[in-house]
Each structure stands twice: as C-alpha cells, then as structure tokens.
Amino acid sequence: MNRREFLKALGAIPLVFLAPSWLQRSWAAANGADRSNREAWQRTLLLLELHGGNDGLNTVIPYGDPRYYQVRPRLAIPREQVKQLTPELGLHPALEPLMPLWEAKELAVVAGVGYDSPNRSHFRSIEIWETGSDSEQTLDEGWLARLFARHPLPESFTAEGIVLGRGEAGPLAGGHSRIVTLQDPAQFLRQAELVRPVDRLTTNRALAHILEVQREIARASGDLERRLKQAAPFSAPFPATRIGKQLEIAATLMSARVPAAVIKVTHGSFDTHAGQLNQHQRLLQELAEALTAFRASLLQEGLWDRLLVMTYSEFGRRVAENGSQGTDHGTAAPHFFMGGRVKGGLYGSQPPLADLQAGDLRHRVDYRSLYNTVIQDWWGLRSNLFGGSAFPPINCLGS
C-alpha cells in the first residue's frame, strides 16, 4: 500500500472524545494537577494488548527445565527449535524476527509478571490490568486516564491516546481523557470532511458543552488529516495482517508527528484452549513480522528512540496442557519492552516449575512495576499512582 492509498483508507473516525480540553483543564486545575513536566510527552508509549491471555511458557520458553517437557508432552517446543536468549530461556521460533532486537539490546524481557490473588476471568483480570488495581479492588478509571488527570498534556495535543483497530480504550478509559479511536480506517477522510467547527455562542450550558465537543472533534480531525497528508512513505512494507495494518497506522501517526502520548493496538485472540500449536505459532509470527516492519519504519524516520513498546495481557496460561491440545487460564507470564532507549536483556526472574501454586506459576514481578517504568523512567513523572513503594520500576530504560 502506498501512502496515497493509505490516506484514502485511513480515516480516524469514529472520534471519541470523553471530555473537551476546556473541561479537562478545569478539572485538572481544581484537583491540583501538575503541568511541570512538558518534556515528558515528547515520548510516545505504544501499548500492545495480547488479547485473550497469552501463553507465556510457550513464548519465553524454559527449555533448560526438563519439567517443561514433562507437563507439556504435546505442546512443548523442541529444544533445538528454541531461539536461545540464555542457557535456560529462549523465544518461540515464530519470534525469530525479534532476535535482531535482542542482539541490538532493544528488547527487554520481563519474566514472571502478575499480581497477588490472581483472577482467571477474562473480564475481571483485564479490568485489573487496565485500571491498575489490586485483585480485590475495583476502580472506575484506567491507570493512564488517572495519570493524565494528574499530569495533563499540553493543550496543543490532538488527544491523550489513540486506539487502533477494534480494541477497547482500556487503560485510557474513564476520567476526562480525550481518546481518538480509529476503528474503521476507510471512514476517516470522508467523515473528516463532514465535521466543521461551530462558532455559535449560547448561554445554555448543556448546549455549550455539546458545541465545545464538536469543536474539539473538528480540531482533532483537521489536525490528523493535515499531518497525515504530509507524512513521507515508508520503504519497508508492512504485512497484510490485522496487527500489521494497526502498526502501519501507528508508524504513520508517529511519522506525521501527531501529538498523542499513547497509541494502543490489540492482537489476538490468544485464548488457546484447543489446538494451540498452530494458532499460537501464527499469532506470534504475525506479531514478530509486524513489529519488525514497525521498527524499520521508525528507524527510517529517526523516531525509534522516541517510542516505547510495552505488551500486556490479562493472564498467562496454566503450566500443564489440557486434554484438547491447548492450555487454560493461568497466572504469571513474561512481557516485553522494545525501543531505541531500552536496555535489552532479561529482567525479573523465571518462576520455577518446581514451585507452583495450585498448578500455576507464582509471579515474581507485580504488573504495576511495568507501569511505573513507563511513568517514572519513560515519561520522567513523579506520580505515586498506585500508592506506596511496592512496585519499583524495572531498570530497563536508558536516558
């Protein structure tokens, strides 16, 4: 797809603004929000949701532990096929395209990520991950929505977050964040032409709010349209998969310098209860190929240092395979950071297969340590979003 075809197909609407910028500013001022760190938002976070619960044991494989082959006689990846990271751990062979990132020290693998009292429900566990709550705690807003309330973005930004594909807003939901969703790329330029700012004044507060939202949508769509038309084409092709298309749009947004702190993409479903081998192989291969093209495009634009990729998923899978050549809902799993400022390597520690909890892995790293890595080390913000000091950042980012 060339850039002209891409723009014809792109289209950023439906645009979903949960609050216009004037309301966000008013709320932030009333709640003592900090605007001191303007430089923080020059770096972008790409959230990569592995929807459905990715099988961590067949992603980062403990090939050095014979128990792995004992509990997974049909699903275990043969030792000779594993892409070795250490003498004990290695990547699924479908992730071989990511090995250059590992060798370039641009891929950090954080092993054993989870939380206390794990929940195995898709709906509840992803809610925990996306709000940043304890297992028994219920929060109404995503962790990023709460962060942006405390640390508002510059007023010139198009939105706090852009959600690509058909994924949910997740960590961006709730509060007063402005979110742009690009669910149907073929609609954007056509619908953007229909959105026009309204200048009519009114003393009706409800109507004034509606008109302000319409003005925000017009401003955002106009800004996106203008920037995207100026973006240069990429030399590397993207795969024609859903995740490939999402990451191509993400790369274009970065290339066009669209001001947003977060871009969210979704890949899956990783809910591999049956016939896992082929399904998981395909999902990981699609992911690796798309990420490789994404990295190449950002390197071409000189933007790889300005972006941090972080994966998340509601849970891992059970240690033992089931009777349907699949795996059921589990607990801890590894997650990835990628980017030009990542200090690549292995972080956390692999949960031992000899010390299980009711047949599941015991987590070694609380998932909120990943979030604090983003908040404190990527964006340089002082924000005790999760309370206390129990979730230290992972020391995997350079300056």
mmCIF file of C-alpha atoms in Angstrom:
data_model
loop_
_atom_site.group_PDB
_atom_site.id
_atom_site.type_symbol
_atom_site.label_atom_id
_atom_site.label_comp_id
_atom_site.label_asym_id
_atom_site.label_seq_id
_atom_site.Cartn_x
_atom_site.Cartn_y
_atom_site.Cartn_z
ATOM 1 C CA MET A 1 0.000 0.000 0.000
ATOM 2 C CA ASN A 2 1.480 3.386 -0.977
ATOM 3 C CA ARG A 3 0.964 6.497 1.118
ATOM 4 C CA ARG A 4 -1.786 7.928 -1.096
ATOM 5 C CA GLU A 5 -3.746 4.668 -0.883
ATOM 6 C CA PHE A 6 -3.091 4.597 2.843
ATOM 7 C CA LEU A 7 -4.519 8.068 3.317
ATOM 8 C CA LYS A 8 -7.588 7.240 1.290
ATOM 9 C CA ALA A 9 -8.122 4.225 3.513
ATOM 10 C CA LEU A 10 -7.063 5.753 6.805
ATOM 11 C CA GLY A 11 -9.667 7.983 8.299
ATOM 12 C CA ALA A 12 -9.644 8.439 12.029
ATOM 13 C CA ILE A 13 -13.280 8.378 12.889
ATOM 14 C CA PRO A 14 -15.167 7.423 14.916
ATOM 15 C CA LEU A 15 -13.520 10.069 17.043
ATOM 16 C CA VAL A 16 -14.442 9.554 20.675
ATOM 17 C CA PHE A 17 -13.774 12.485 22.986
ATOM 18 C CA LEU A 18 -14.615 11.728 26.567
ATOM 19 C CA ALA A 19 -14.039 15.334 27.522
ATOM 20 C CA PRO A 20 -13.208 18.515 25.639
ATOM 21 C CA SER A 21 -9.912 20.165 26.510
ATOM 22 C CA TRP A 22 -11.523 23.071 28.403
ATOM 23 C CA LEU A 23 -13.300 20.646 30.752
ATOM 24 C CA GLN A 24 -10.139 18.611 31.210
ATOM 25 C CA ARG A 25 -8.180 21.761 32.063
ATOM 26 C CA SER A 26 -10.832 22.897 34.539
ATOM 27 C CA TRP A 27 -10.895 19.505 36.243
ATOM 28 C CA ALA A 28 -7.114 19.355 36.381
ATOM 29 C CA ALA A 29 -6.825 22.816 37.909
ATOM 30 C CA ALA A 30 -9.431 22.003 40.522
ATOM 31 C CA ASN A 31 -7.552 18.868 41.511
ATOM 32 C CA GLY A 32 -4.081 20.340 41.708
ATOM 33 C CA ALA A 33 -2.733 18.618 38.606
ATOM 34 C CA ASP A 34 0.925 19.122 37.750
ATOM 35 C CA ARG A 35 1.904 20.721 34.425
ATOM 36 C CA SER A 36 5.589 20.982 35.301
ATOM 37 C CA ASN A 37 6.938 18.264 33.021
ATOM 38 C CA ARG A 38 6.167 19.334 29.459
ATOM 39 C CA GLU A 39 9.117 17.374 28.096
ATOM 40 C CA ALA A 40 7.590 14.106 29.305
ATOM 41 C CA TRP A 41 5.088 13.996 26.480
ATOM 42 C CA GLN A 42 7.683 14.145 23.716
ATOM 43 C CA ARG A 43 7.983 10.381 24.131
ATOM 44 C CA THR A 44 5.237 8.034 22.974
ATOM 45 C CA LEU A 45 4.046 4.794 24.541
ATOM 46 C CA LEU A 46 2.736 2.065 22.261
ATOM 47 C CA LEU A 47 0.551 -0.275 24.303
ATOM 48 C CA LEU A 48 0.328 -3.736 22.739
ATOM 49 C CA GLU A 49 -2.506 -5.795 24.198
ATOM 50 C CA LEU A 50 -2.158 -9.560 23.700
ATOM 51 C CA HIS A 51 -5.874 -10.145 23.921
ATOM 52 C CA GLY A 52 -7.175 -13.389 25.405
ATOM 53 C CA GLY A 53 -4.319 -14.379 27.698
ATOM 54 C CA ASN A 54 -1.017 -15.209 26.010
ATOM 55 C CA ASP A 55 0.744 -18.465 26.889
ATOM 56 C CA GLY A 56 3.956 -17.202 28.441
ATOM 57 C CA LEU A 57 5.574 -20.626 28.764
ATOM 58 C CA ASN A 58 5.459 -21.124 25.004
ATOM 59 C CA THR A 59 6.522 -17.535 24.329
ATOM 60 C CA VAL A 60 9.595 -17.311 26.547
ATOM 61 C CA ILE A 61 10.373 -20.990 26.909
ATOM 62 C CA PRO A 62 12.173 -22.559 29.913
ATOM 63 C CA TYR A 63 13.822 -25.097 27.622
ATOM 64 C CA GLY A 64 16.524 -25.786 30.211
ATOM 65 C CA ASP A 65 13.967 -27.227 32.669
ATOM 66 C CA PRO A 66 13.010 -30.864 31.944
ATOM 67 C CA ARG A 67 9.708 -30.327 33.787
ATOM 68 C CA TYR A 68 8.544 -28.158 30.892
ATOM 69 C CA TYR A 69 8.654 -31.154 28.567
ATOM 70 C CA GLN A 70 7.052 -33.411 31.173
ATOM 71 C CA VAL A 71 3.947 -31.259 31.720
ATOM 72 C CA ARG A 72 3.531 -30.417 28.032
ATOM 73 C CA PRO A 73 4.205 -33.625 26.100
ATOM 74 C CA ARG A 74 2.315 -32.384 23.009
ATOM 75 C CA LEU A 75 2.676 -28.610 23.256
ATOM 76 C CA ALA A 76 6.306 -28.195 24.301
ATOM 77 C CA ILE A 77 8.550 -26.561 21.705
ATOM 78 C CA PRO A 78 11.509 -28.851 20.898
ATOM 79 C CA ARG A 79 14.734 -27.644 22.455
ATOM 80 C CA GLU A 80 16.530 -27.454 19.111
ATOM 81 C CA GLN A 81 13.879 -25.053 17.736
ATOM 82 C CA VAL A 82 14.007 -22.568 20.617
ATOM 83 C CA LYS A 83 15.752 -19.256 19.900
ATOM 84 C CA GLN A 84 18.093 -19.102 22.858
ATOM 85 C CA LEU A 85 18.298 -15.997 24.995
ATOM 86 C CA THR A 86 20.113 -17.589 27.935
ATOM 87 C CA PRO A 87 21.224 -21.141 28.765
ATOM 88 C CA GLU A 88 17.789 -21.659 30.359
ATOM 89 C CA LEU A 89 15.334 -19.469 28.422
ATOM 90 C CA GLY A 90 14.559 -18.800 24.782
ATOM 91 C CA LEU A 91 11.938 -17.432 22.410
ATOM 92 C CA HIS A 92 9.361 -19.372 20.443
ATOM 93 C CA PRO A 93 10.774 -19.982 16.932
ATOM 94 C CA ALA A 94 7.997 -17.845 15.436
ATOM 95 C CA LEU A 95 9.565 -14.869 17.232
ATOM 96 C CA GLU A 96 12.864 -15.268 15.372
ATOM 97 C CA PRO A 97 12.331 -11.909 13.572
ATOM 98 C CA LEU A 98 12.734 -10.261 17.002
ATOM 99 C CA MET A 99 16.199 -11.723 17.565
ATOM 100 C CA PRO A 100 17.912 -8.712 15.920
ATOM 101 C CA LEU A 101 16.238 -6.522 18.563
ATOM 102 C CA TRP A 102 17.575 -8.807 21.283
ATOM 103 C CA GLU A 103 21.062 -8.711 19.800
ATOM 104 C CA ALA A 104 20.876 -4.913 19.466
ATOM 105 C CA LYS A 105 19.846 -4.648 23.150
ATOM 106 C CA GLU A 106 16.494 -3.122 22.172
ATOM 107 C CA LEU A 107 14.317 -5.878 23.632
ATOM 108 C CA ALA A 108 13.771 -6.319 27.370
ATOM 109 C CA VAL A 109 12.043 -9.493 28.545
ATOM 110 C CA VAL A 110 10.434 -9.159 31.979
ATOM 111 C CA ALA A 111 9.768 -12.644 33.346
ATOM 112 C CA GLY A 112 7.147 -13.709 35.861
ATOM 113 C CA VAL A 113 4.745 -10.736 35.677
ATOM 114 C CA GLY A 114 1.446 -10.985 37.545
ATOM 115 C CA TYR A 115 -0.259 -9.972 40.789
ATOM 116 C CA ASP A 116 -1.329 -11.387 44.162
ATOM 117 C CA SER A 117 -4.533 -13.454 44.381
ATOM 118 C CA PRO A 118 -4.796 -13.814 40.594
ATOM 119 C CA ASN A 119 -8.185 -13.836 38.914
ATOM 120 C CA ARG A 120 -8.735 -16.200 35.969
ATOM 121 C CA SER A 121 -11.766 -14.453 34.477
ATOM 122 C CA HIS A 122 -11.026 -12.646 31.208
ATOM 123 C CA PHE A 123 -13.299 -9.755 32.129
ATOM 124 C CA ARG A 124 -12.132 -9.240 35.677
ATOM 125 C CA SER A 125 -8.428 -9.831 35.102
ATOM 126 C CA ILE A 126 -8.173 -7.434 32.167
ATOM 127 C CA GLU A 127 -10.063 -4.884 34.284
ATOM 128 C CA ILE A 128 -7.403 -5.298 36.976
ATOM 129 C CA TRP A 129 -4.588 -4.825 34.473
ATOM 130 C CA GLU A 130 -6.201 -1.837 32.790
ATOM 131 C CA THR A 131 -7.145 0.059 35.943
ATOM 132 C CA GLY A 132 -4.018 -0.810 37.929
ATOM 133 C CA SER A 133 -5.977 -2.195 40.865
ATOM 134 C CA ASP A 134 -5.375 -4.889 43.447
ATOM 135 C CA SER A 135 -7.139 -8.186 42.828
ATOM 136 C CA GLU A 136 -9.931 -7.387 45.303
ATOM 137 C CA GLN A 137 -10.154 -3.686 44.448
ATOM 138 C CA THR A 138 -12.478 -2.131 41.873
ATOM 139 C CA LEU A 139 -11.539 1.120 40.144
ATOM 140 C CA ASP A 140 -13.628 3.047 37.629
ATOM 141 C CA GLU A 141 -10.855 4.627 35.570
ATOM 142 C CA GLY A 142 -7.933 3.309 33.579
ATOM 143 C CA TRP A 143 -4.476 3.835 35.025
ATOM 144 C CA LEU A 144 -3.497 6.134 32.152
ATOM 145 C CA ALA A 145 -6.696 8.163 32.491
ATOM 146 C CA ARG A 146 -5.822 8.765 36.149
ATOM 147 C CA LEU A 147 -2.244 9.639 35.253
ATOM 148 C CA PHE A 148 -3.292 12.216 32.659
ATOM 149 C CA ALA A 149 -5.658 13.803 35.176
ATOM 150 C CA ARG A 150 -2.679 14.428 37.443
ATOM 151 C CA HIS A 151 -0.251 15.337 34.668
ATOM 152 C CA PRO A 152 -2.212 16.966 31.818
ATOM 153 C CA LEU A 153 -0.795 17.008 28.327
ATOM 154 C CA PRO A 154 -0.071 20.280 26.515
ATOM 155 C CA GLU A 155 -3.218 21.877 25.119
ATOM 156 C CA SER A 156 -1.848 21.546 21.588
ATOM 157 C CA PHE A 157 -2.058 17.735 21.698
ATOM 158 C CA THR A 158 -4.659 16.075 19.493
ATOM 159 C CA ALA A 159 -5.565 13.603 22.250
ATOM 160 C CA GLU A 160 -4.127 11.754 25.202
ATOM 161 C CA GLY A 161 -4.484 8.424 23.426
ATOM 162 C CA ILE A 162 -5.256 6.921 20.031
ATOM 163 C CA VAL A 163 -6.824 3.452 19.953
ATOM 164 C CA LEU A 164 -6.330 1.483 16.734
ATOM 165 C CA GLY A 165 -8.312 -1.438 15.380
ATOM 166 C CA ARG A 166 -11.254 -2.827 17.292
ATOM 167 C CA GLY A 167 -9.688 -2.852 20.732
ATOM 168 C CA GLU A 168 -11.163 -1.142 23.786
ATOM 169 C CA ALA A 169 -9.782 2.046 25.301
ATOM 170 C CA GLY A 170 -8.794 0.021 28.368
ATOM 171 C CA PRO A 171 -6.166 1.942 30.376
ATOM 172 C CA LEU A 172 -7.292 5.189 28.733
ATOM 173 C CA ALA A 173 -10.963 4.808 29.641
ATOM 174 C CA GLY A 174 -12.781 6.910 32.201
ATOM 175 C CA GLY A 175 -11.935 10.238 33.718
ATOM 176 C CA HIS A 176 -11.586 13.244 31.434
ATOM 177 C CA SER A 177 -9.135 11.957 28.836
ATOM 178 C CA ARG A 178 -9.638 12.681 25.157
ATOM 179 C CA ILE A 179 -9.438 9.455 23.170
ATOM 180 C CA VAL A 180 -9.395 9.054 19.419
ATOM 181 C CA THR A 181 -10.454 5.652 18.092
ATOM 182 C CA LEU A 182 -9.559 4.510 14.593
ATOM 183 C CA GLN A 183 -11.860 1.530 14.304
ATOM 184 C CA ASP A 184 -12.677 1.816 10.613
ATOM 185 C CA PRO A 185 -9.820 3.367 8.646
ATOM 186 C CA ALA A 186 -11.869 3.610 5.443
ATOM 187 C CA GLN A 187 -14.102 6.250 7.061
ATOM 188 C CA PHE A 188 -11.653 8.976 8.055
ATOM 189 C CA LEU A 189 -11.131 11.409 5.216
ATOM 190 C CA ARG A 190 -14.754 11.103 4.180
ATOM 191 C CA GLN A 191 -16.096 11.735 7.684
ATOM 192 C CA ALA A 192 -13.497 14.373 8.492
ATOM 193 C CA GLU A 193 -14.909 16.436 5.640
ATOM 194 C CA LEU A 194 -18.300 16.401 7.363
ATOM 195 C CA VAL A 195 -17.010 17.741 10.675
ATOM 196 C CA ARG A 196 -16.887 21.508 10.894
ATOM 197 C CA PRO A 197 -16.315 23.796 13.864
ATOM 198 C CA VAL A 198 -19.339 25.596 15.254
ATOM 199 C CA ASP A 199 -18.849 29.175 16.420
ATOM 200 C CA ARG A 200 -22.345 29.884 17.662
ATOM 201 C CA LEU A 201 -22.432 31.266 21.178
ATOM 202 C CA THR A 202 -25.015 30.147 23.702
ATOM 203 C CA THR A 203 -25.794 30.653 27.368
ATOM 204 C CA ASN A 204 -27.211 27.137 27.630
ATOM 205 C CA ARG A 205 -24.501 25.188 29.463
ATOM 206 C CA ALA A 206 -25.557 21.785 28.156
ATOM 207 C CA LEU A 207 -25.623 23.045 24.576
ATOM 208 C CA ALA A 208 -22.334 24.856 25.108
ATOM 209 C CA HIS A 209 -20.765 21.565 26.163
ATOM 210 C CA ILE A 210 -22.050 19.818 23.025
ATOM 211 C CA LEU A 211 -20.764 22.610 20.797
ATOM 212 C CA GLU A 212 -17.388 22.541 22.510
ATOM 213 C CA VAL A 213 -17.120 18.790 21.945
ATOM 214 C CA GLN A 214 -17.955 19.334 18.273
ATOM 215 C CA ARG A 215 -15.248 21.982 18.020
ATOM 216 C CA GLU A 216 -12.767 19.583 19.635
ATOM 217 C CA ILE A 217 -13.653 16.871 17.128
ATOM 218 C CA ALA A 218 -13.282 19.307 14.237
ATOM 219 C CA ARG A 219 -9.910 20.466 15.529
ATOM 220 C CA ALA A 220 -8.621 16.937 16.066
ATOM 221 C CA SER A 221 -9.831 15.567 12.744
ATOM 222 C CA GLY A 222 -8.436 18.564 10.894
ATOM 223 C CA ASP A 223 -5.088 18.218 12.633
ATOM 224 C CA LEU A 224 -4.904 14.496 11.871
ATOM 225 C CA GLU A 225 -5.880 14.997 8.242
ATOM 226 C CA ARG A 226 -3.296 17.742 7.719
ATOM 227 C CA ARG A 227 -0.454 15.869 9.382
ATOM 228 C CA LEU A 228 -1.138 12.533 7.713
ATOM 229 C CA LYS A 229 -1.147 14.098 4.254
ATOM 230 C CA GLN A 230 2.351 15.438 4.934
ATOM 231 C CA ALA A 231 3.812 12.101 6.077
ATOM 232 C CA ALA A 232 6.522 10.565 3.890
ATOM 233 C CA PRO A 233 6.187 6.976 2.599
ATOM 234 C CA PHE A 234 7.983 4.085 4.265
ATOM 235 C CA SER A 235 10.485 1.980 2.356
ATOM 236 C CA ALA A 236 9.712 -1.252 4.253
ATOM 237 C CA PRO A 237 6.372 -2.963 3.536
ATOM 238 C CA PHE A 238 4.066 -3.981 6.374
ATOM 239 C CA PRO A 239 2.430 -7.422 6.446
ATOM 240 C CA ALA A 240 -1.220 -7.524 5.380
ATOM 241 C CA THR A 241 -2.417 -8.787 8.764
ATOM 242 C CA ARG A 242 -4.599 -7.017 11.315
ATOM 243 C CA ILE A 243 -1.663 -6.300 13.583
ATOM 244 C CA GLY A 244 0.423 -5.320 10.567
ATOM 245 C CA LYS A 245 -2.179 -2.775 9.496
ATOM 246 C CA GLN A 246 -2.514 -1.399 13.029
ATOM 247 C CA LEU A 247 1.235 -0.940 13.357
ATOM 248 C CA GLU A 248 1.429 0.657 9.907
ATOM 249 C CA ILE A 249 -1.109 3.239 11.060
ATOM 250 C CA ALA A 250 0.827 3.683 14.309
ATOM 251 C CA ALA A 251 4.053 4.251 12.374
ATOM 252 C CA THR A 252 2.286 6.766 10.135
ATOM 253 C CA LEU A 253 0.946 8.640 13.161
ATOM 254 C CA MET A 254 4.483 8.790 14.531
ATOM 255 C CA SER A 255 5.927 9.859 11.178
ATOM 256 C CA ALA A 256 3.277 12.571 10.871
ATOM 257 C CA ARG A 257 4.197 13.826 14.362
ATOM 258 C CA VAL A 258 0.601 13.528 15.517
ATOM 259 C CA PRO A 259 0.757 14.742 19.133
ATOM 260 C CA ALA A 260 -0.555 11.987 21.397
ATOM 261 C CA ALA A 261 1.049 10.349 24.407
ATOM 262 C CA VAL A 262 -0.270 6.823 23.833
ATOM 263 C CA ILE A 263 -1.094 4.634 20.853
ATOM 264 C CA LYS A 264 -2.869 1.370 21.672
ATOM 265 C CA VAL A 265 -3.034 -1.690 19.419
ATOM 266 C CA THR A 266 -4.553 -5.123 20.015
ATOM 267 C CA HIS A 267 -3.514 -8.568 18.770
ATOM 268 C CA GLY A 268 -5.202 -11.911 19.312
ATOM 269 C CA SER A 269 -7.098 -13.833 20.391
ATOM 270 C CA PHE A 270 -4.568 -15.742 22.472
ATOM 271 C CA ASP A 271 -7.298 -17.717 24.265
ATOM 272 C CA THR A 272 -5.844 -21.043 23.134
ATOM 273 C CA HIS A 273 -7.958 -23.677 24.895
ATOM 274 C CA ALA A 274 -7.700 -26.091 21.959
ATOM 275 C CA GLY A 275 -5.369 -26.663 19.025
ATOM 276 C CA GLN A 276 -2.826 -24.257 20.425
ATOM 277 C CA LEU A 277 0.310 -25.180 18.482
ATOM 278 C CA ASN A 278 -0.734 -23.817 15.091
ATOM 279 C CA GLN A 279 -2.789 -20.911 16.428
ATOM 280 C CA HIS A 280 -0.057 -19.689 18.760
ATOM 281 C CA GLN A 281 2.582 -20.113 16.063
ATOM 282 C CA ARG A 282 0.546 -17.955 13.679
ATOM 283 C CA LEU A 283 -0.179 -15.241 16.244
ATOM 284 C CA LEU A 284 3.443 -14.937 17.324
ATOM 285 C CA GLN A 285 4.701 -14.938 13.743
ATOM 286 C CA GLU A 286 2.250 -12.207 12.745
ATOM 287 C CA LEU A 287 3.306 -10.197 15.783
ATOM 288 C CA ALA A 288 7.033 -10.555 15.149
ATOM 289 C CA GLU A 289 6.773 -9.694 11.456
ATOM 290 C CA ALA A 290 4.631 -6.628 12.144
ATOM 291 C CA LEU A 291 6.946 -5.383 14.900
ATOM 292 C CA THR A 292 9.960 -5.844 12.628
ATOM 293 C CA ALA A 293 8.376 -3.662 9.929
ATOM 294 C CA PHE A 294 7.315 -1.148 12.580
ATOM 295 C CA ARG A 295 10.852 -0.852 13.933
ATOM 296 C CA ALA A 296 12.325 -0.493 10.437
ATOM 297 C CA SER A 297 9.889 2.306 9.624
ATOM 298 C CA LEU A 298 10.617 4.237 12.803
ATOM 299 C CA LEU A 299 14.362 3.808 12.316
ATOM 300 C CA GLN A 300 13.920 5.252 8.825
ATOM 301 C CA GLU A 301 12.171 8.269 10.364
ATOM 302 C CA GLY A 302 14.655 8.637 13.226
ATOM 303 C CA LEU A 303 11.854 8.015 15.730
ATOM 304 C CA TRP A 304 12.747 4.660 17.280
ATOM 305 C CA ASP A 305 14.276 6.421 20.301
ATOM 306 C CA ARG A 306 11.036 8.349 20.875
ATOM 307 C CA LEU A 307 8.825 5.289 21.197
ATOM 308 C CA LEU A 308 8.466 2.585 23.841
ATOM 309 C CA VAL A 309 6.516 -0.607 23.125
ATOM 310 C CA MET A 310 5.030 -2.400 26.144
ATOM 311 C CA THR A 311 2.988 -5.599 25.996
ATOM 312 C CA TYR A 312 0.258 -6.635 28.401
ATOM 313 C CA SER A 313 -2.331 -9.407 28.648
ATOM 314 C CA GLU A 314 -4.943 -10.399 31.206
ATOM 315 C CA PHE A 315 -3.044 -13.519 32.321
ATOM 316 C CA GLY A 316 -0.791 -16.339 31.201
ATOM 317 C CA ARG A 317 -1.878 -19.950 30.786
ATOM 318 C CA ARG A 318 -1.821 -22.992 33.035
ATOM 319 C CA VAL A 319 1.507 -24.800 33.253
ATOM 320 C CA ALA A 320 0.158 -28.196 32.179
ATOM 321 C CA GLU A 321 -1.507 -28.664 28.807
ATOM 322 C CA ASN A 322 -5.159 -29.724 28.767
ATOM 323 C CA GLY A 323 -6.845 -32.628 27.005
ATOM 324 C CA SER A 324 -7.641 -30.571 23.901
ATOM 325 C CA GLN A 325 -4.038 -29.810 22.970
ATOM 326 C CA GLY A 326 -4.403 -26.360 24.435
ATOM 327 C CA THR A 327 -3.957 -24.502 27.699
ATOM 328 C CA ASP A 328 -6.414 -22.976 30.149
ATOM 329 C CA HIS A 329 -6.408 -19.664 32.025
ATOM 330 C CA GLY A 330 -3.366 -19.268 34.246
ATOM 331 C CA THR A 331 -1.470 -16.570 36.081
ATOM 332 C CA ALA A 332 2.010 -15.101 35.559
ATOM 333 C CA ALA A 333 3.634 -14.564 32.172
ATOM 334 C CA PRO A 334 6.539 -12.649 30.609
ATOM 335 C CA HIS A 335 6.110 -9.262 28.961
ATOM 336 C CA PHE A 336 8.213 -7.171 26.619
ATOM 337 C CA PHE A 337 9.589 -3.660 26.383
ATOM 338 C CA MET A 338 11.005 -2.622 22.995
ATOM 339 C CA GLY A 339 12.505 0.595 21.717
ATOM 340 C CA GLY A 340 15.643 2.528 20.964
ATOM 341 C CA ARG A 341 16.118 3.562 24.598
ATOM 342 C CA VAL A 342 15.532 0.099 26.034
ATOM 343 C CA LYS A 343 18.438 -1.557 27.836
ATOM 344 C CA GLY A 344 17.859 -5.009 26.436
ATOM 345 C CA GLY A 345 18.152 -8.187 28.448
ATOM 346 C CA LEU A 346 16.282 -10.411 30.864
ATOM 347 C CA TYR A 347 14.608 -8.809 33.887
ATOM 348 C CA GLY A 348 12.621 -10.230 36.766
ATOM 349 C CA SER A 349 13.087 -13.962 37.251
ATOM 350 C CA GLN A 350 11.515 -17.007 35.678
ATOM 351 C CA PRO A 351 9.036 -18.655 38.095
ATOM 352 C CA PRO A 352 10.332 -22.177 38.759
ATOM 353 C CA LEU A 353 8.211 -25.075 37.551
ATOM 354 C CA ALA A 354 9.149 -26.930 40.741
ATOM 355 C CA ASP A 355 7.306 -24.386 42.905
ATOM 356 C CA LEU A 356 3.775 -23.983 41.593
ATOM 357 C CA GLN A 357 0.691 -22.600 43.301
ATOM 358 C CA ALA A 358 -2.312 -24.817 42.561
ATOM 359 C CA GLY A 359 -0.734 -25.774 39.253
ATOM 360 C CA ASP A 360 0.096 -22.199 38.266
ATOM 361 C CA LEU A 361 3.220 -20.081 38.173
ATOM 362 C CA ARG A 362 3.939 -17.797 41.115
ATOM 363 C CA HIS A 363 4.516 -14.271 39.880
ATOM 364 C CA ARG A 364 7.850 -12.606 40.609
ATOM 365 C CA VAL A 365 7.132 -9.069 39.368
ATOM 366 C CA ASP A 366 3.942 -7.107 40.041
ATOM 367 C CA TYR A 367 2.485 -5.794 36.795
ATOM 368 C CA ARG A 368 2.364 -2.264 38.209
ATOM 369 C CA SER A 369 6.158 -2.209 38.135
ATOM 370 C CA LEU A 370 5.816 -2.165 34.346
ATOM 371 C CA TYR A 371 3.521 0.836 34.603
ATOM 372 C CA ASN A 372 5.864 2.666 36.958
ATOM 373 C CA THR A 373 8.651 2.029 34.452
ATOM 374 C CA VAL A 374 6.596 3.971 31.920
ATOM 375 C CA ILE A 375 5.509 6.699 34.339
ATOM 376 C CA GLN A 376 8.800 7.338 36.101
ATOM 377 C CA ASP A 377 11.557 6.206 33.745
ATOM 378 C CA TRP A 378 9.987 6.817 30.328
ATOM 379 C CA TRP A 379 7.986 9.967 30.994
ATOM 380 C CA GLY A 380 10.030 11.160 33.969
ATOM 381 C CA LEU A 381 6.970 11.896 36.084
ATOM 382 C CA ARG A 382 6.767 11.900 39.847
ATOM 383 C CA SER A 383 3.459 10.220 40.454
ATOM 384 C CA ASN A 384 2.588 7.777 43.208
ATOM 385 C CA LEU A 385 -0.326 6.460 41.178
ATOM 386 C CA PHE A 386 -0.564 3.065 42.863
ATOM 387 C CA GLY A 387 0.287 4.018 46.443
ATOM 388 C CA GLY A 388 3.342 3.137 48.468
ATOM 389 C CA SER A 389 6.672 1.949 47.061
ATOM 390 C CA ALA A 390 5.818 -1.713 46.487
ATOM 391 C CA PHE A 391 6.075 -1.512 42.699
ATOM 392 C CA PRO A 392 9.547 -0.245 41.763
ATOM 393 C CA PRO A 393 10.266 0.430 38.091
ATOM 394 C CA ILE A 394 12.139 -2.152 36.054
ATOM 395 C CA ASN A 395 15.605 -0.725 35.422
ATOM 396 C CA CYS A 396 15.453 -1.384 31.689
ATOM 397 C CA LEU A 397 15.423 2.094 30.132
ATOM 398 C CA GLY A 398 18.283 4.405 29.242
ATOM 399 C CA SER A 399 18.188 8.172 29.173
#
